XYZ file of C-alpha atoms in Angstrom:
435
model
C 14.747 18.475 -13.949
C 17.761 16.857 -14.814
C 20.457 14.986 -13.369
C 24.274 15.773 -13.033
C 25.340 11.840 -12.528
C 24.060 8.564 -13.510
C 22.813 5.549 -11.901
C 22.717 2.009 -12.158
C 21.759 -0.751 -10.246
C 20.271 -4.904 -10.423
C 16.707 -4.722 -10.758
C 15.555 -8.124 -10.960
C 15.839 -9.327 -8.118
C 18.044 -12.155 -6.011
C 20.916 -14.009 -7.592
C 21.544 -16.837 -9.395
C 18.482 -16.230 -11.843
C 17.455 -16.826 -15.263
C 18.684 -13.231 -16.628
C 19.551 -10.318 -14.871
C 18.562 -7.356 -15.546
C 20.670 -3.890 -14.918
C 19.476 -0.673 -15.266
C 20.716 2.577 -15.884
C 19.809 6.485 -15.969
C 21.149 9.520 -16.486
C 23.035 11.821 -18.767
C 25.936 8.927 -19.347
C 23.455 5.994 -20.538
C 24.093 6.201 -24.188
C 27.578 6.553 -23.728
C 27.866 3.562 -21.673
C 25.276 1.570 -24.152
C 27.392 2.409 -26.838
C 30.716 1.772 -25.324
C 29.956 -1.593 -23.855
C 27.641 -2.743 -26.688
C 27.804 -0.636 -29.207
C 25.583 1.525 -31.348
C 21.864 0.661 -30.748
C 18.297 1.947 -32.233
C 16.063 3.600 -29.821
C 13.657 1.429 -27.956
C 14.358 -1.520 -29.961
C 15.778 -4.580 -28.412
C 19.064 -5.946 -29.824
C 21.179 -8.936 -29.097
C 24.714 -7.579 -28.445
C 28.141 -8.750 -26.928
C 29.086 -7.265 -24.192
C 32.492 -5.667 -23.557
C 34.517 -4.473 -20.474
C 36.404 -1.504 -21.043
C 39.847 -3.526 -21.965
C 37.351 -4.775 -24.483
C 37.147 -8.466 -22.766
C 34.184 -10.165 -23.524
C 31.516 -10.098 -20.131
C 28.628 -11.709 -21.764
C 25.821 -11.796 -24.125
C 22.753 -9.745 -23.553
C 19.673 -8.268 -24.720
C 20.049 -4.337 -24.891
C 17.281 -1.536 -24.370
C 17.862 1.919 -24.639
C 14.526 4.347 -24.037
C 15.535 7.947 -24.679
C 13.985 10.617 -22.583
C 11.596 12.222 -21.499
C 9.945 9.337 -22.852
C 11.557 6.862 -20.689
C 10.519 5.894 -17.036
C 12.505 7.843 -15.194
C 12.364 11.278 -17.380
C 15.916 10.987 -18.628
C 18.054 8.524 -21.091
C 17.205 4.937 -19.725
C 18.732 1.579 -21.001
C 18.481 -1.644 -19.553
C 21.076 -4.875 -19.819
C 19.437 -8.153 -19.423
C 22.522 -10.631 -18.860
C 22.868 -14.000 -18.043
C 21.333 -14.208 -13.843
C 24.814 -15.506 -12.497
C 26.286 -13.231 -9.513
C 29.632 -13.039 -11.520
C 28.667 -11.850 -14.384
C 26.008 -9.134 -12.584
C 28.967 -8.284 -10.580
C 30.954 -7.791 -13.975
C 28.968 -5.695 -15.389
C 28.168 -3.523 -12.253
C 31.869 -3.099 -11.907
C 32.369 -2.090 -15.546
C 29.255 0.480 -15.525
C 30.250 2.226 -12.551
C 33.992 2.583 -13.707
C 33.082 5.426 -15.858
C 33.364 8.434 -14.349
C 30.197 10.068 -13.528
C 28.245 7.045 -12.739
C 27.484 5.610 -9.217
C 25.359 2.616 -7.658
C 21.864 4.394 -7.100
C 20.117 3.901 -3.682
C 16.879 2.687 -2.852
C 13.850 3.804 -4.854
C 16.107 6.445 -6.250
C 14.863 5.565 -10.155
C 11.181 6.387 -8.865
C 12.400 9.286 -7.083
C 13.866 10.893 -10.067
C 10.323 9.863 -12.348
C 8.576 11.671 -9.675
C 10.836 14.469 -9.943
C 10.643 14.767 -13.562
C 6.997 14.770 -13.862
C 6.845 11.300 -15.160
C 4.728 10.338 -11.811
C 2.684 12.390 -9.257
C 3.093 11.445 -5.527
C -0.061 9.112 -5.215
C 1.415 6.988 -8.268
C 4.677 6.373 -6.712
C 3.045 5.170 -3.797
C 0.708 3.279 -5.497
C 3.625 1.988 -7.702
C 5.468 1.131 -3.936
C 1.871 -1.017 -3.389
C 2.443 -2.989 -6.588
C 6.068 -3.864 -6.179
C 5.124 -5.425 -3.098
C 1.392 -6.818 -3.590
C 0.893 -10.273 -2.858
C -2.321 -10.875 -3.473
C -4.981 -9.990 -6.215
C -6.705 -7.637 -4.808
C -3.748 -6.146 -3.601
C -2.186 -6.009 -7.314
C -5.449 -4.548 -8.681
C -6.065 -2.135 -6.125
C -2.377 -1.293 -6.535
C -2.681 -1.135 -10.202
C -5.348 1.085 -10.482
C -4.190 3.897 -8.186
C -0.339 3.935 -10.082
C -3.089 4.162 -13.567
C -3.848 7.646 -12.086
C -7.624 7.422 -11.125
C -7.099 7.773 -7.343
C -4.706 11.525 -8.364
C -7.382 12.625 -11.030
C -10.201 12.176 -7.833
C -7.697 14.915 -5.916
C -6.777 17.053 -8.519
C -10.496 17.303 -9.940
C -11.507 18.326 -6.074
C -8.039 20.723 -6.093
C -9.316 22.098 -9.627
C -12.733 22.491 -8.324
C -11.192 24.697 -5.250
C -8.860 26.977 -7.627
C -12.330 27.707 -9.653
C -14.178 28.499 -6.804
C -11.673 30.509 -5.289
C -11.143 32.435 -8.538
C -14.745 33.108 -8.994
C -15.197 34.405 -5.483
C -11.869 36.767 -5.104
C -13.431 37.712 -8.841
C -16.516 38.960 -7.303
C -14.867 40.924 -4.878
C -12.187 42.749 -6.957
C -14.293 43.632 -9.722
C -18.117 43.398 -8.994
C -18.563 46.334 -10.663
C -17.013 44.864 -14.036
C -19.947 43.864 -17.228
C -17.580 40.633 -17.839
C -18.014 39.125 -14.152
C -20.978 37.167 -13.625
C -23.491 38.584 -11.183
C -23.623 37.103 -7.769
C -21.985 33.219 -7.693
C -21.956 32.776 -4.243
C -25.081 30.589 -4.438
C -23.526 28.087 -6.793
C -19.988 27.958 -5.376
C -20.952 27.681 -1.336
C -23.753 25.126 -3.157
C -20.371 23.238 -4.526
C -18.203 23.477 -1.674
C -21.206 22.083 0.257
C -21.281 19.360 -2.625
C -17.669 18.670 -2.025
C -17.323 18.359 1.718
C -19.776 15.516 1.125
C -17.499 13.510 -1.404
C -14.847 13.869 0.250
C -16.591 12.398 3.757
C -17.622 9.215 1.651
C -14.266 8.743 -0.141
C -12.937 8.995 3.604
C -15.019 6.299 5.149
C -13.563 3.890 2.464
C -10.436 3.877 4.087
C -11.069 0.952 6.517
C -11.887 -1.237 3.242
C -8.472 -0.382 1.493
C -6.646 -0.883 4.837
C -7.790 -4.170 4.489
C -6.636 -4.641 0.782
C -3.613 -3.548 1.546
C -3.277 -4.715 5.313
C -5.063 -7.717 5.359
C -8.429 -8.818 7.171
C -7.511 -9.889 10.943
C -8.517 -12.971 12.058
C -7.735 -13.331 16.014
C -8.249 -16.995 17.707
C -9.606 -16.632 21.193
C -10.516 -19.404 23.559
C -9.697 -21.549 26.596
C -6.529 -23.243 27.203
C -6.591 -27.060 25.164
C -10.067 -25.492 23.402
C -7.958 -26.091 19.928
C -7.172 -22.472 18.820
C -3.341 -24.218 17.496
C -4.562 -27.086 16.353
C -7.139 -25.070 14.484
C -4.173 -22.167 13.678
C -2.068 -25.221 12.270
C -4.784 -26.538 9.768
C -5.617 -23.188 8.208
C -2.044 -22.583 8.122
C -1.101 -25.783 6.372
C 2.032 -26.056 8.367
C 3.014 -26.689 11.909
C 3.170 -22.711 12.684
C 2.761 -23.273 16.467
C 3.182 -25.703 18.959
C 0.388 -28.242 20.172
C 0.807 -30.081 23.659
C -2.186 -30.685 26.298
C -0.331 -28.438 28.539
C -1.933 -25.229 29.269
C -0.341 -22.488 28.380
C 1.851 -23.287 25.569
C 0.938 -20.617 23.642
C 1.966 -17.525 25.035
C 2.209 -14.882 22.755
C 0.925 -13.809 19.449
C 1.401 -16.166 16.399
C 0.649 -14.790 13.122
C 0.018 -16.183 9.310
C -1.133 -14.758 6.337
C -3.342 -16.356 4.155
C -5.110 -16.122 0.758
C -8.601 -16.010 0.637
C -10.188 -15.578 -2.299
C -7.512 -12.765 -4.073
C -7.732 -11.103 -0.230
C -4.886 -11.414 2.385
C -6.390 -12.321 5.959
C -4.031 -12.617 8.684
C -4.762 -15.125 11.404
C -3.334 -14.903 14.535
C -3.382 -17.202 17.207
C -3.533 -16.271 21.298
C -2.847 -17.826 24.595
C -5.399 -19.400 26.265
C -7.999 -17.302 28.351
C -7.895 -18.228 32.064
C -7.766 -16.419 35.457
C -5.058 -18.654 37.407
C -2.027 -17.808 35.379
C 1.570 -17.178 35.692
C 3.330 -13.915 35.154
C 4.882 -14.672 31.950
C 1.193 -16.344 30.599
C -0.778 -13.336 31.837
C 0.826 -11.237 29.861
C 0.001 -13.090 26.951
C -3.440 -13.654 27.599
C -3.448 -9.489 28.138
C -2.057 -9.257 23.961
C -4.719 -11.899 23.293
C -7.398 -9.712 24.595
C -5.734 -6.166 23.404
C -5.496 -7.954 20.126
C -9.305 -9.274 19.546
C -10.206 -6.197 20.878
C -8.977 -4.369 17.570
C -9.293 -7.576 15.196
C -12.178 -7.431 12.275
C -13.033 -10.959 13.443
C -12.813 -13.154 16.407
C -13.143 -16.681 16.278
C -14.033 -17.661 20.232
C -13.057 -21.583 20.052
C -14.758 -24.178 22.911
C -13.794 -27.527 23.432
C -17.289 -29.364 22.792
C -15.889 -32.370 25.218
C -14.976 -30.410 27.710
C -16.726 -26.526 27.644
C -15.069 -23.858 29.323
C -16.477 -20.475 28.924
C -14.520 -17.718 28.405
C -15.789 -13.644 28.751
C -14.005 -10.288 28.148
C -14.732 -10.222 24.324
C -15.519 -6.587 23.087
C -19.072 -6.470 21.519
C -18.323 -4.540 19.164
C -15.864 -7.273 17.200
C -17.224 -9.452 14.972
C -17.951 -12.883 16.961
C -17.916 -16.393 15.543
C -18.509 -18.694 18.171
C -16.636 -22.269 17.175
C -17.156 -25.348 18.560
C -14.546 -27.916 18.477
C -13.262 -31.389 18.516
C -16.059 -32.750 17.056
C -14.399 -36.111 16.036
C -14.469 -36.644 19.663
C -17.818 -39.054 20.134
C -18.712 -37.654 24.001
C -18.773 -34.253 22.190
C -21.598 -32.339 23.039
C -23.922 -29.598 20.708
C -24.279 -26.372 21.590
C -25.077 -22.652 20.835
C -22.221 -22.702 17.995
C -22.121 -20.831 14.352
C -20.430 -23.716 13.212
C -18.554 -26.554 14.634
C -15.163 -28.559 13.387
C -12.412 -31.240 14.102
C -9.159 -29.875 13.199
C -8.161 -33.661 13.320
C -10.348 -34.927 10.610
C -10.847 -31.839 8.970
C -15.013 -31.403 8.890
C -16.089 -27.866 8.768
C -12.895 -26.049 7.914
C -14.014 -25.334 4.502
C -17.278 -24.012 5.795
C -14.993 -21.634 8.198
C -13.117 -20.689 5.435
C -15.574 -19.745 3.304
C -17.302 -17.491 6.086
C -14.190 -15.940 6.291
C -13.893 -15.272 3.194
C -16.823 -13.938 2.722
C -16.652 -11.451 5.443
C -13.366 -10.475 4.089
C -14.660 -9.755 0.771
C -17.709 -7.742 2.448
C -15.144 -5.675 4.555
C -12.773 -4.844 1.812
C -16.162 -3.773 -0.560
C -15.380 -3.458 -4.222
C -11.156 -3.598 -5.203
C -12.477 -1.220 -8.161
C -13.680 1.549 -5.815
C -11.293 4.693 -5.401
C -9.956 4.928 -1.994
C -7.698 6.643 0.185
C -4.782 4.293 0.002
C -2.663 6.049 3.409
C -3.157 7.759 6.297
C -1.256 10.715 5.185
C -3.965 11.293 2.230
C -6.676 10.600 4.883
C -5.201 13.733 7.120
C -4.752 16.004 4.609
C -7.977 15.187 3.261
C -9.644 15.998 7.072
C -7.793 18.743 6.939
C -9.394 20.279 3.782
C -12.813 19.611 5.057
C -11.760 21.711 8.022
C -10.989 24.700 6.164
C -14.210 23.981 3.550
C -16.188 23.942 6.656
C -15.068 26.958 7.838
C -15.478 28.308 4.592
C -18.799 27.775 4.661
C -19.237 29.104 7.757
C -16.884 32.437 7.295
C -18.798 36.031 6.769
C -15.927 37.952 5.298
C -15.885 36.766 1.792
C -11.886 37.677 1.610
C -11.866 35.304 4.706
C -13.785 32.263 3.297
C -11.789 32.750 -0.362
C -8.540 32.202 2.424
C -10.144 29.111 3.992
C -10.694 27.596 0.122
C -6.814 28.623 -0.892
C -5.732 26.241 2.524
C -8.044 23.534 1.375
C -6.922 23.520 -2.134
C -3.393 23.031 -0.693
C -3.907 20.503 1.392
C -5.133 18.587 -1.626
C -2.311 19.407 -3.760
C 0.193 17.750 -0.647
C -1.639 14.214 -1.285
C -0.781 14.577 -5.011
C 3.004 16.009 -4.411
C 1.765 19.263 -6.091
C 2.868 21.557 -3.585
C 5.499 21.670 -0.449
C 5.919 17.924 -0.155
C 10.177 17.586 0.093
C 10.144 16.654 3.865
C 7.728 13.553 3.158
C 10.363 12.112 -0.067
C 12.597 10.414 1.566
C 10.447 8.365 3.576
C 8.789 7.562 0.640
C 11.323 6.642 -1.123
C 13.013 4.385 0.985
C 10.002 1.681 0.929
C 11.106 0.414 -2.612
C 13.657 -1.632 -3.258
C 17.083 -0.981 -4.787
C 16.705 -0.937 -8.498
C 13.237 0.831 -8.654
């Protein structure tokens, strides 16, 4: 699927930079390539001036030019990499998009057009959305992995599975009579579609681990008023994040930073302090705080060993670390803690650390696992278990080989096989301009 016009657009990023690199696709690319620098070998890099179209000298650049369909996009690609000054980017932007036929391209608009040249399937262009904007290492190698095609294969092998099956059974009924069609195979397809449902229930349930490779873990600081949850928000944060006084009540909303643990991105939010006599304005905090823990993966409930104040309300079904604190403080007293620390000095925030860590790692399971990496895949992939179920359920063979043709569809949406134009555009727009 071609492309009337061309587009071009910076693709490396914020200016002034080392180089800059502009890229181009479409039908005018090796015009422009060879009007600007000149002739140029395919896929080889050259070292070219670079000429406006008076023939003024812009700059000198490294030249690419990938011809398609073997290119990223589908279609004739080349790439400039310039000197990373905003002038001379500008330059060359201006003299690219003089010719005729060639405009700026919007966001994500070079995926887009990979996608819809069969370059990448939907899943990869998401996952290739992930890995733009990973910033962690699991995050990158979960990203990786799914744009490398294992997490499409896992749809398309269940979606091939489903054609088969359906095949075999409308087979059956058209032509039972036939010598070439196998006797009976009901047994062995229901037996598969059985088979199936279960897969796709486990691959399901993995979706709370690769929300948290791609999310992060949430960490959510409960306690007191003065029991330390900013002092103890400040150390992990390694910067003065929020605001420390012996007031009660400073903190009165949510305070959030994200950290790296281990290759794993944890968010760590501090609360207001849990009391009863509070203000308007506080109470409404303190009602985040608790909304907050209440759908964190761990809590961290803080008490101020020197001066205990016990706090209640925490769901039991979060994760609970109970902290003690200020133990630099000499009149501070033991109790029923998982671990104790001084955000002053420092003692026991490594421990803490590495218990979160640890957690974090257990929660997020294995960044090598395939995994539903959105919602949208884990609806559609409900929704095929719906209609398998059914299937399996269904007396009128015609009926059942209807219920497998709705499940096989649903599974060809996640992969952008099939009736997926009202979902592009919000896809799209999550990458950058450029890519």
């Amino acid at each position: 699927m071609g492309s009337k016009d061309s587009i071009v657009a910076l693709s490396s990023g914020r200016l002034p930079a080392g180089i800059a690199v502009i890229r181009i696709s479409g039908p005018k690319t090796r015009f422009v390539v060879e009007t600007i620098a000149g002739p140029v070998k395919d896929r080889f890099t050259s070292l070219r001036t670079l000429r406006a179209a008076d023939g003024s000298k812009i700059d000198q650049g490294l030249v690419l030019f990938f011809p398609g369909p073997g290119s990223f996009t589908g279609e004739d690609v080349a790439e400039f990499q310039v000197h990373g000054s905003r002038a001379v980017a500008a330059k060359m932007l201006e003299t690219i998009t003089g010719f005729g036929g060639i405009r700026h391209a919007e966001p994500g608009e070079f995926t887009r057009r990979a996608f819809l040249n069969g370059r990448l399937d939907l899943v990869e262009t998401e996952a290739l959305a992930d890995l733009v904007n990973a910033e962690t290492e699991a995050q990158r190698r979960f990203a990786l992995r799914n744009a490398e095609g294992v997490q499409s294969e896992l749809y398309s092998s269940w979606r091939r599975r489903l054609i088969h099956a359906r095949a075999m059974i409308e087979a059956e009924i058209d032509f039972a009579d036939e010598d070439d069609v196998p006797g009976s195979v009901s047994e062995a397809i229901w037996s598969d579609v059985a088979a199936m449902i279960g897969e796709i229930e486990r691959h399901v349930e993995g979706f709370k681990a690769a929300e948290i490779i791609r999310d992060g873990f949430d960490v959510v600081i409960l306690g007191a008023p003065n029991a330390g949850k900013s002092s103890l928000f400040n150390a992990l944060a390694r910067r003065e994040a929020a605001i420390v006084t012996e007031e009660p009540g400073t903190t009165r909303d949510l305070l959030e930073v994200a950290l790296d643990l281990n290759g794993l991105k944890v968010r760590l939010v501090d609360t207001a302090g849990l009391r009863e006599a509070a203000g308007k304005v506080e109470s409404i905090g303190i009602e985040r705080a608790r909304a907050k823990a209440d759908r964190a993966d761990l809590v961290l409930l803080l008490e101020d060993m020197a001066d205990p104040v016990a706090v209640g309300g925490v769901s039991s079904g979060t994760p609970l670390l109970r902290i003690g604190t200020k133990s630099d403080i000499p009149h501070a007293r033991a109790g029923a803690y998982d671990m104790v620390i001084s955000s002053k000095d420092g003692s026991g925030l490594e421990h803490l650390l590495n218990e979160i860590g640890s957690r974090a790692a257990a929660a997020a399971g294995d960044v090598g696992d395939v995994l539903p990496s959105r919602m949208r895949h884990v609806e559609l992939l409900q929704e095929a278990m719906d209609f398998l179920r059914a299937a399996l359920k269904g007396h009128s063979e015609e009926l059942r080989a209807e219920e497998l043709r709705l499940a096989a569809e649903r599974l060809g949406r996640i992969v952008g096989a099939v009736d997926v134009e009202d979902l592009l555009d919000v896809i799209f727009s999550q990458f950058c301009i450029g890519k």
